[in-house]
CSV table of C-alpha atoms and ligand atoms in Angstrom, one decimal:
chain,number,residue,atom,x,y,z
P,1,MET,CA,0.9,-9.1,-25.7
P,2,VAL,CA,4.3,-8.4,-24.1
P,3,SER,CA,4.5,-9.7,-20.6
P,4,GLN,CA,5.0,-6.9,-18.0
P,5,ILE,CA,7.0,-7.2,-14.8
P,6,PRO,CA,5.0,-5.8,-11.8
P,7,VAL,CA,6.8,-2.7,-10.5
P,8,GLY,CA,7.1,-1.3,-7.0
P,9,ILE,CA,8.9,1.4,-4.9
P,10,ALA,CA,11.8,0.0,-3.0
P,11,GLY,CA,12.8,3.2,-1.2
P,12,LEU,CA,11.8,6.8,-0.6
P,13,GLY,CA,13.9,9.8,0.4
P,14,ARG,CA,13.7,13.5,0.9
P,15,TYR,CA,15.9,16.5,1.7
P,16,LEU,CA,15.0,20.0,2.8
P,17,PRO,CA,17.7,22.7,3.1
P,18,GLY,CA,18.3,24.1,6.6
P,19,LYS,CA,17.4,27.7,6.1
P,20,ARG,CA,13.7,28.5,6.9
P,21,LEU,CA,12.1,31.6,5.3
P,22,THR,CA,9.1,32.4,7.4
P,23,ASN,CA,6.1,34.6,6.4
P,24,HIS,CA,7.4,37.2,8.9
P,25,ASP,CA,10.7,37.2,7.0
P,26,LEU,CA,8.8,37.9,3.8
P,27,GLU,CA,6.9,40.8,5.4
P,28,LYS,CA,10.3,42.5,5.4
P,29,LEU,CA,10.8,41.9,1.7
P,30,VAL,CA,7.4,42.6,0.1
P,31,ASP,CA,4.1,44.2,1.0
P,32,THR,CA,2.4,41.2,2.5
P,33,SER,CA,1.5,39.7,5.9
P,34,ASP,CA,1.7,36.4,7.7
P,35,GLU,CA,-2.1,36.4,8.0
P,36,TRP,CA,-2.6,36.9,4.2
P,37,ILE,CA,-0.2,34.2,3.2
P,38,ARG,CA,-1.6,31.7,5.7
P,39,GLN,CA,-5.2,32.4,4.7
P,40,ARG,CA,-4.6,32.3,0.9
P,41,THR,CA,-2.0,29.5,0.7
P,42,GLY,CA,-1.8,27.7,4.1
P,43,ILE,CA,2.0,28.3,4.0
P,44,CYS,CA,3.8,29.3,7.2
P,45,GLU,CA,7.4,28.8,6.1
P,46,ARG,CA,9.5,27.4,3.2
P,47,ARG,CA,13.1,26.2,2.9
P,48,ILE,CA,15.8,28.0,1.0
P,49,ALA,CA,19.0,26.4,-0.4
P,50,ALA,CA,22.3,27.6,1.1
P,51,PRO,CA,24.6,29.6,-1.3
P,52,ASP,CA,26.8,26.5,-1.8
P,53,GLU,CA,23.9,24.2,-2.6
P,54,ILE,CA,22.7,23.7,-6.1
P,55,THR,CA,19.8,21.5,-7.4
P,56,SER,CA,21.9,18.4,-7.7
P,57,THR,CA,23.2,18.8,-4.1
P,58,LEU,CA,19.6,18.7,-2.8
P,59,ALA,CA,18.9,15.7,-5.0
P,60,LEU,CA,22.0,13.9,-3.8
P,61,HIS,CA,20.8,14.0,-0.2
P,62,ALA,CA,17.3,12.8,-1.1
P,63,ALA,CA,18.7,10.0,-3.4
P,64,ARG,CA,21.1,8.7,-0.7
P,65,GLN,CA,18.1,8.4,1.7
P,66,ALA,CA,16.0,6.6,-0.9
P,67,LEU,CA,18.9,4.2,-1.6
P,68,GLU,CA,19.4,3.6,2.1
P,69,ASP,CA,15.6,2.9,2.5
P,70,ALA,CA,15.8,0.5,-0.4
P,71,ARG,CA,19.0,-1.2,1.0
P,72,MET,CA,20.6,-0.7,-2.4
P,73,SER,CA,24.1,0.5,-3.4
P,74,PRO,CA,24.5,3.3,-6.0
P,75,GLU,CA,26.2,0.8,-8.4
P,76,GLU,CA,22.9,-1.1,-8.6
P,77,ILE,CA,21.1,1.9,-10.2
P,78,ASP,CA,20.6,1.5,-14.0
P,79,LEU,CA,18.9,4.9,-14.8
P,80,VAL,CA,18.5,8.3,-13.1
P,81,VAL,CA,15.5,10.4,-14.1
P,82,PHE,CA,15.9,13.9,-12.7
P,83,ALA,CA,12.6,15.9,-12.8
P,84,THR,CA,13.3,19.7,-12.4
P,85,VAL,CA,12.8,23.1,-14.0
P,86,THR,CA,15.6,24.7,-12.0
P,87,GLY,CA,18.5,22.4,-12.9
P,88,ASP,CA,22.1,23.2,-12.2
P,89,GLN,CA,22.2,24.7,-15.7
P,90,ALA,CA,20.2,24.3,-19.0
P,91,PHE,CA,22.6,21.6,-20.1
P,92,PRO,CA,24.2,19.3,-19.4
P,93,ALA,CA,21.5,17.4,-17.6
P,94,SER,CA,21.7,17.6,-13.8
P,95,ALA,CA,21.2,13.8,-13.9
P,96,CYS,CA,24.8,13.4,-15.1
P,97,ARG,CA,26.1,15.4,-12.0
P,98,LEU,CA,23.8,13.5,-9.7
P,99,GLY,CA,24.9,10.1,-11.0
P,100,HIS,CA,28.5,11.1,-10.7
P,101,ASP,CA,28.2,12.4,-7.2
P,102,LEU,CA,26.1,9.5,-6.0
P,103,GLY,CA,28.6,6.9,-7.4
P,104,ALA,CA,25.9,5.5,-9.7
P,105,VAL,CA,28.7,4.3,-12.1
P,106,ASN,CA,26.5,2.0,-14.1
P,107,ALA,CA,23.6,4.4,-14.6
P,108,GLY,CA,22.6,6.6,-17.6
P,109,GLY,CA,20.4,9.5,-16.9
P,110,PHE,CA,18.5,12.5,-18.2
P,111,ASP,CA,16.5,15.5,-17.0
P,112,LEU,CA,12.7,15.7,-17.3
P,113,GLY,CA,11.0,19.1,-17.5
P,114,ALA,CA,7.3,19.1,-16.6
P,115,ALA,CA,7.2,21.6,-13.8
P,116,CYS,CA,5.1,20.5,-10.9
P,117,SER,CA,4.1,17.3,-12.7
P,118,GLY,CA,7.7,16.3,-13.2
P,119,PHE,CA,8.0,13.6,-10.6
P,120,VAL,CA,4.6,12.1,-11.5
P,121,PHE,CA,5.6,11.9,-15.1
P,122,GLY,CA,9.1,10.6,-14.3
P,123,ALA,CA,7.6,7.9,-12.1
P,124,GLN,CA,5.7,6.6,-15.2
P,125,VAL,CA,8.8,6.6,-17.3
P,126,ALA,CA,10.6,4.6,-14.6
P,127,ALA,CA,7.7,2.2,-14.1
P,128,GLY,CA,7.4,1.6,-17.8
P,129,MET,CA,11.1,0.8,-18.2
P,130,VAL,CA,11.2,-1.5,-15.3
P,131,ALA,CA,8.0,-3.2,-16.4
P,132,ASN,CA,9.3,-3.9,-19.9
P,133,GLY,CA,12.6,-5.2,-18.5
P,134,GLN,CA,14.9,-2.6,-20.0
P,135,PHE,CA,16.1,-1.5,-16.6
P,136,ARG,CA,15.9,-3.1,-13.2
P,137,ASN,CA,16.5,-0.2,-10.8
P,138,VAL,CA,15.5,3.3,-11.7
P,139,LEU,CA,16.0,6.3,-9.4
P,140,VAL,CA,13.5,9.1,-9.9
P,141,VAL,CA,14.3,12.4,-8.3
P,142,GLY,CA,12.3,15.6,-8.1
P,143,ALA,CA,14.5,18.6,-7.0
P,144,GLU,CA,14.2,22.3,-7.3
P,145,VAL,CA,16.0,25.5,-6.2
P,146,LEU,CA,13.1,27.7,-7.0
P,147,SER,CA,14.4,30.5,-4.8
P,148,ARG,CA,16.9,31.5,-7.4
P,149,PHE,CA,14.2,32.0,-10.0
P,150,LEU,CA,11.8,33.9,-7.8
P,151,ASP,CA,11.4,37.7,-7.8
P,152,TYR,CA,11.5,38.8,-4.2
P,153,ARG,CA,9.8,42.0,-5.3
P,154,ASP,CA,6.7,40.0,-6.6
P,155,ARG,CA,4.4,39.2,-3.7
P,156,GLY,CA,2.2,37.1,-6.0
P,157,THR,CA,4.9,34.4,-6.5
P,158,CYS,CA,7.7,34.6,-3.9
P,159,VAL,CA,5.4,33.7,-1.0
P,160,ILE,CA,4.4,30.4,-2.5
P,161,PHE,CA,7.5,28.5,-3.5
P,162,GLY,CA,10.4,26.8,-1.7
P,163,ASP,CA,13.4,24.6,-2.3
P,164,GLY,CA,13.8,20.9,-1.7
P,165,ALA,CA,14.2,17.4,-3.1
P,166,GLY,CA,12.6,14.0,-3.0
P,167,ALA,CA,13.5,10.6,-4.5
P,168,ALA,CA,12.1,7.1,-5.1
P,169,VAL,CA,13.7,3.9,-6.3
P,170,PHE,CA,11.5,1.9,-8.7
P,171,THR,CA,12.3,-1.9,-9.0
P,172,PRO,CA,10.5,-5.1,-9.8
P,173,LEU,CA,7.8,-5.6,-7.2
P,174,ASP,CA,9.3,-8.9,-5.9
P,175,ARG,CA,12.4,-6.8,-4.9
P,176,ALA,CA,10.5,-3.7,-3.7
P,177,GLY,CA,7.8,-5.6,-1.7
P,178,ARG,CA,5.6,-2.5,-1.6
P,179,GLY,CA,4.4,0.5,-3.5
P,180,GLN,CA,3.1,-1.3,-6.5
P,181,PHE,CA,2.7,1.0,-9.5
P,182,LEU,CA,-0.9,0.4,-10.8
P,183,GLU,CA,-1.4,3.2,-13.4
P,184,GLY,CA,-0.4,6.6,-14.4
P,185,SER,CA,-1.6,9.5,-16.7
P,186,ILE,CA,0.2,12.2,-18.5
P,187,ARG,CA,-1.6,15.2,-19.9
P,188,THR,CA,-0.5,18.5,-21.3
P,189,GLU,CA,-2.1,21.5,-23.0
P,190,GLY,CA,0.0,24.0,-24.8
P,191,GLY,CA,-0.6,27.6,-25.5
P,192,ALA,CA,-0.5,28.5,-21.9
P,193,GLU,CA,3.1,29.7,-21.8
P,194,ASP,CA,2.2,33.0,-20.1
P,195,VAL,CA,0.1,31.5,-17.3
P,196,LEU,CA,3.1,30.1,-15.3
P,197,CYS,CA,6.6,30.5,-16.7
P,198,GLN,CA,10.1,31.8,-16.7
P,199,PRO,CA,9.7,34.1,-19.8
P,200,ALA,CA,13.4,34.7,-20.7
P,201,GLY,CA,16.5,32.6,-21.0
P,202,GLY,CA,15.3,30.2,-23.7
P,203,SER,CA,15.1,30.4,-27.5
P,204,ARG,CA,11.8,32.4,-27.3
P,205,LEU,CA,13.5,35.2,-25.4
P,206,PRO,CA,17.3,34.8,-25.2
P,207,PRO,CA,19.1,36.6,-22.4
P,208,THR,CA,19.9,40.3,-23.0
P,209,VAL,CA,20.6,43.2,-20.8
P,210,GLU,CA,17.0,44.2,-21.4
P,211,THR,CA,15.5,40.8,-20.2
P,212,VAL,CA,17.6,41.0,-17.1
P,213,THR,CA,16.6,44.7,-16.4
P,214,ASN,CA,13.0,43.8,-16.9
P,215,ARG,CA,13.3,40.8,-14.5
P,216,LEU,CA,12.1,38.4,-17.1
P,217,HIS,CA,14.3,35.5,-15.8
P,218,TYR,CA,12.1,35.2,-12.8
P,219,MET,CA,9.0,33.2,-12.5
P,220,LYS,CA,5.7,34.9,-13.6
P,221,MET,CA,2.3,33.5,-12.7
P,222,GLY,CA,-1.3,34.3,-13.3
P,223,GLY,CA,-2.5,33.1,-9.9
P,224,THR,CA,-6.2,33.1,-10.5
P,225,LYS,CA,-6.0,31.0,-13.7
P,226,VAL,CA,-3.6,28.5,-12.1
P,227,TYR,CA,-6.0,28.3,-9.1
P,228,LYS,CA,-9.1,27.4,-11.2
P,229,PHE,CA,-7.2,24.9,-13.3
P,230,ALA,CA,-5.6,23.2,-10.3
P,231,VAL,CA,-8.9,22.7,-8.5
P,232,ARG,CA,-10.6,21.3,-11.6
P,233,VAL,CA,-7.9,18.8,-12.6
P,234,PHE,CA,-7.2,17.7,-9.0
P,235,ALA,CA,-10.8,16.9,-8.5
P,236,GLU,CA,-11.1,15.1,-11.9
P,237,LEU,CA,-8.0,13.0,-11.4
P,238,VAL,CA,-9.0,11.8,-7.9
P,239,GLN,CA,-12.6,11.2,-8.8
P,240,GLY,CA,-11.5,9.2,-11.8
P,241,ALA,CA,-9.4,6.8,-9.6
P,242,ILE,CA,-12.3,6.5,-7.1
P,243,ASP,CA,-14.6,5.6,-9.9
P,244,ARG,CA,-12.2,2.9,-11.1
P,245,TYR,CA,-11.1,1.4,-7.8
P,246,GLY,CA,-13.8,2.3,-5.3
P,247,LEU,CA,-13.5,4.8,-2.4
P,248,ASP,CA,-12.9,2.0,0.2
P,249,GLU,CA,-9.7,1.1,-1.6
P,250,VAL,CA,-8.2,4.5,-1.3
P,251,GLY,CA,-5.8,4.8,1.7
P,252,VAL,CA,-4.5,8.3,1.2
P,253,ILE,CA,-4.1,11.1,-1.3
P,254,VAL,CA,-0.6,12.5,-1.5
P,255,PRO,CA,-1.0,15.4,-4.0
P,256,HIS,CA,1.3,18.0,-5.3
P,257,GLN,CA,1.5,20.5,-2.5
P,258,VAL,CA,0.2,23.3,-4.6
P,259,ASN,CA,-1.6,25.4,-2.1
P,260,GLN,CA,-3.7,24.4,0.9
P,261,ARG,CA,-6.8,26.3,-0.4
P,262,ILE,CA,-6.6,24.5,-3.7
P,263,ILE,CA,-6.4,21.2,-2.0
P,264,GLU,CA,-9.3,22.0,0.3
P,265,SER,CA,-11.5,23.3,-2.6
P,266,ALA,CA,-10.8,20.1,-4.7
P,267,MET,CA,-11.5,17.8,-1.7
P,268,ALA,CA,-14.8,19.7,-1.0
P,269,GLN,CA,-15.7,19.4,-4.7
P,270,ILE,CA,-15.4,15.6,-4.6
P,271,ASP,CA,-17.0,15.5,-1.1
P,272,LEU,CA,-14.0,14.0,0.7
P,273,PRO,CA,-12.9,15.0,4.2
P,274,MET,CA,-9.4,16.5,4.6
P,275,ASP,CA,-8.2,13.5,6.7
P,276,ARG,CA,-8.0,11.5,3.4
P,277,VAL,CA,-5.2,13.8,2.1
P,278,PHE,CA,-1.6,14.3,3.3
P,279,THR,CA,-0.3,17.8,3.3
P,280,ASN,CA,3.0,19.4,4.5
P,281,ILE,CA,2.6,22.7,2.6
P,282,ASP,CA,2.5,24.7,5.9
P,283,ARG,CA,6.2,23.8,6.5
P,284,VAL,CA,7.5,23.2,3.0
P,285,GLY,CA,5.7,25.5,0.6
P,286,ASN,CA,5.3,24.5,-3.0
P,287,THR,CA,8.5,22.8,-4.2
P,288,SER,CA,7.3,22.0,-7.8
P,289,ALA,CA,8.7,18.7,-9.0
P,290,ALA,CA,10.1,17.9,-5.5
P,291,SER,CA,6.7,18.3,-3.8
P,292,VAL,CA,5.2,14.8,-4.4
P,293,PRO,CA,8.3,12.7,-3.4
P,294,ILE,CA,8.9,14.9,-0.3
P,295,ALA,CA,5.3,14.4,0.7
P,296,LEU,CA,5.4,10.7,0.0
P,297,ARG,CA,8.5,10.2,2.2
P,298,GLU,CA,6.9,12.2,5.0
P,299,ALA,CA,3.6,10.3,4.6
P,300,TYR,CA,5.5,7.1,4.8
P,301,GLU,CA,7.4,8.2,8.0
P,302,ALA,CA,4.0,9.3,9.5
P,303,GLY,CA,2.5,5.8,8.9
P,304,ARG,CA,0.0,7.3,6.4
P,305,LEU,CA,0.8,4.8,3.6
P,306,VAL,CA,-1.4,1.9,4.6
P,307,GLU,CA,-0.4,-1.6,3.5
P,308,GLY,CA,-2.7,-3.0,0.8
P,309,LYS,CA,-4.5,0.4,0.2
P,310,LEU,CA,-4.1,2.8,-2.7
P,311,VAL,CA,-2.0,5.9,-2.7
P,312,LEU,CA,-3.2,8.6,-5.2
P,313,CYS,CA,-0.6,11.2,-6.3
P,314,PRO,CA,-2.2,13.8,-8.5
P,315,ALA,CA,0.0,16.6,-9.8
P,316,PHE,CA,-0.5,19.7,-12.0
P,317,GLY,CA,1.4,22.7,-13.1
P,318,ALA,CA,2.9,24.8,-15.8
P,319,GLY,CA,2.4,23.8,-19.4
P,320,MET,CA,-0.3,23.3,-18.5
P,321,SER,CA,0.5,19.8,-17.4
P,322,TRP,CA,-1.3,17.3,-15.2
P,323,GLY,CA,-1.3,13.6,-14.3
P,324,GLN,CA,-1.6,11.1,-11.6
P,325,VAL,CA,0.2,8.0,-10.3
P,326,VAL,CA,-1.8,5.3,-8.5
P,327,LEU,CA,0.1,3.0,-6.2
P,328,ARG,CA,-1.0,0.1,-4.0
P,329,TRP,CA,1.1,0.2,-0.8
O,401,COA,C1,-1.6,33.5,-5.7
O,401,COA,C2,-2.9,33.5,-5.0
O,401,COA,C3,-2.7,33.0,-3.5
O,401,COA,C4,-3.5,34.9,-5.0
O,401,COA,O1,-4.7,34.9,-4.3
O,401,COA,P1,-6.0,35.5,-4.9
O,401,COA,O2,-7.1,35.5,-3.9
O,401,COA,O3,-6.3,34.9,-6.2
O,401,COA,O4,-5.6,37.0,-5.0
O,401,COA,P2,-5.5,37.9,-6.3
O,401,COA,O5,-4.4,37.4,-7.2
O,401,COA,O6,-6.9,38.0,-6.9
O,401,COA,O7,-5.1,39.2,-5.7
O,401,COA,C5,-5.9,39.8,-4.7
O,401,COA,C6,-5.1,40.9,-4.1
O,401,COA,O8,-4.1,40.4,-3.2
O,401,COA,C7,-2.9,40.9,-3.6
O,401,COA,N1,-1.8,40.0,-3.3
O,401,COA,C8,-1.2,39.1,-4.1
O,401,COA,N2,-0.3,38.5,-3.4
O,401,COA,C9,-0.2,39.0,-2.2
O,401,COA,C10,0.6,38.8,-1.0
O,401,COA,N3,1.5,37.9,-1.0
O,401,COA,N4,0.3,39.5,0.1
O,401,COA,C11,-0.7,40.4,0.1
O,401,COA,N5,-1.4,40.7,-0.9
O,401,COA,C12,-1.2,40.0,-2.1
O,401,COA,C13,-3.0,41.3,-5.0
O,401,COA,O9,-2.1,42.2,-5.4
O,401,COA,C14,-4.4,41.8,-5.1
O,401,COA,O10,-4.4,43.1,-4.7
O,401,COA,P3,-5.4,44.2,-5.5
O,401,COA,O11,-6.8,43.6,-5.3
O,401,COA,O12,-5.1,45.4,-4.8
O,401,COA,O13,-4.9,44.1,-6.9
O,401,COA,C15,-3.9,32.6,-5.6
O,401,COA,O14,-4.3,33.1,-6.9
O,401,COA,C16,-3.4,31.2,-5.8
O,401,COA,O15,-3.3,30.4,-4.8
O,401,COA,N6,-3.2,30.8,-7.1
O,401,COA,C17,-2.6,29.5,-7.4
O,401,COA,C18,-1.1,29.6,-7.2
O,401,COA,C19,-0.4,28.3,-7.2
O,401,COA,O16,-0.8,27.5,-6.4
O,401,COA,N7,0.6,28.2,-8.0
O,401,COA,C20,1.3,27.0,-8.0
O,401,COA,C21,1.0,26.3,-9.2
O,401,COA,S1,1.9,24.8,-9.3
């Protein structure tokens, strides 16, 4: 058996753009109400990138904070994994721009597209590469500018999502000193392209005047299907970790900030009180791949990552895709 190097998280960072889009602002754009949005999603406001900010700009701020937290210089980064579905462009990878802007002159990089599961999948790529000794310091970023892919005429989607970025630096545990990566899972199930997607712009439906006129470059979502799927896999992932490690070991659950109601339903299904879970969806909305690392950084600042205890990070989204990372803080 190949010996594995224990892996930890040396630093965490997050960035939220300055502009707040409140539920009251949305009332002026679509037929909705602050009360409806709060009741159905738990969201009060979300952030929107400034016109001069692109996805790699948001990622850059989060990456700098993560490096500062890790007390690491950009030259020490060996690899950049950039999880996003709203990259600067389809290609080249946003990781190339981020590495350049950050001054990570010794790093290679690539983008990883797994929608809301992106950071959790990327963390496992990073942990595996550090564990097998291929790379020492891997920066994983989740960043999205979803506001440019939302139809502000579609009240079923535009109220849920927001922009932001989060980042984590994975290194050998003896350097990191915390956040030991214990295990991860990656699951996908195809054939669900129409449940949650951006229909046009790829090889399936290349851009034409018609696709633009029909607003097919914006996100489409079958809300009820996503809701049922998310509650089921959230509960299964968390229950699985509890069965393997024991409930007493679990310090906090830092899930994909999908929707407050989904989180509450899943927690009720596994009979856990809401004080075991960290949420920030009221202020941030659903930021897809950025959601878990933003929440991790905020949970860390709030003292919710307890030394020696487990941190469970379940995530799920388009694909369908789902998976979980288990850390010991
Ligand atoms: C989107 C979601 C909040 C809608 O809630 P819901 O209770 O399922 O509502 P439905 O889709 O059944 O719609 C009920 C009614 O509310 C309306 N509605 C939808 N969005 C609305 C909004 N923002 N404001 C007011 N009414 C709205 C619908 O048009 C529908 O009206 P109708 O009965 O006249 O047709 C819910 O399905 C959900 O949370 N899904 C998961 C979404 C998610 O988390 N996605 C992220 C995945 S990573």
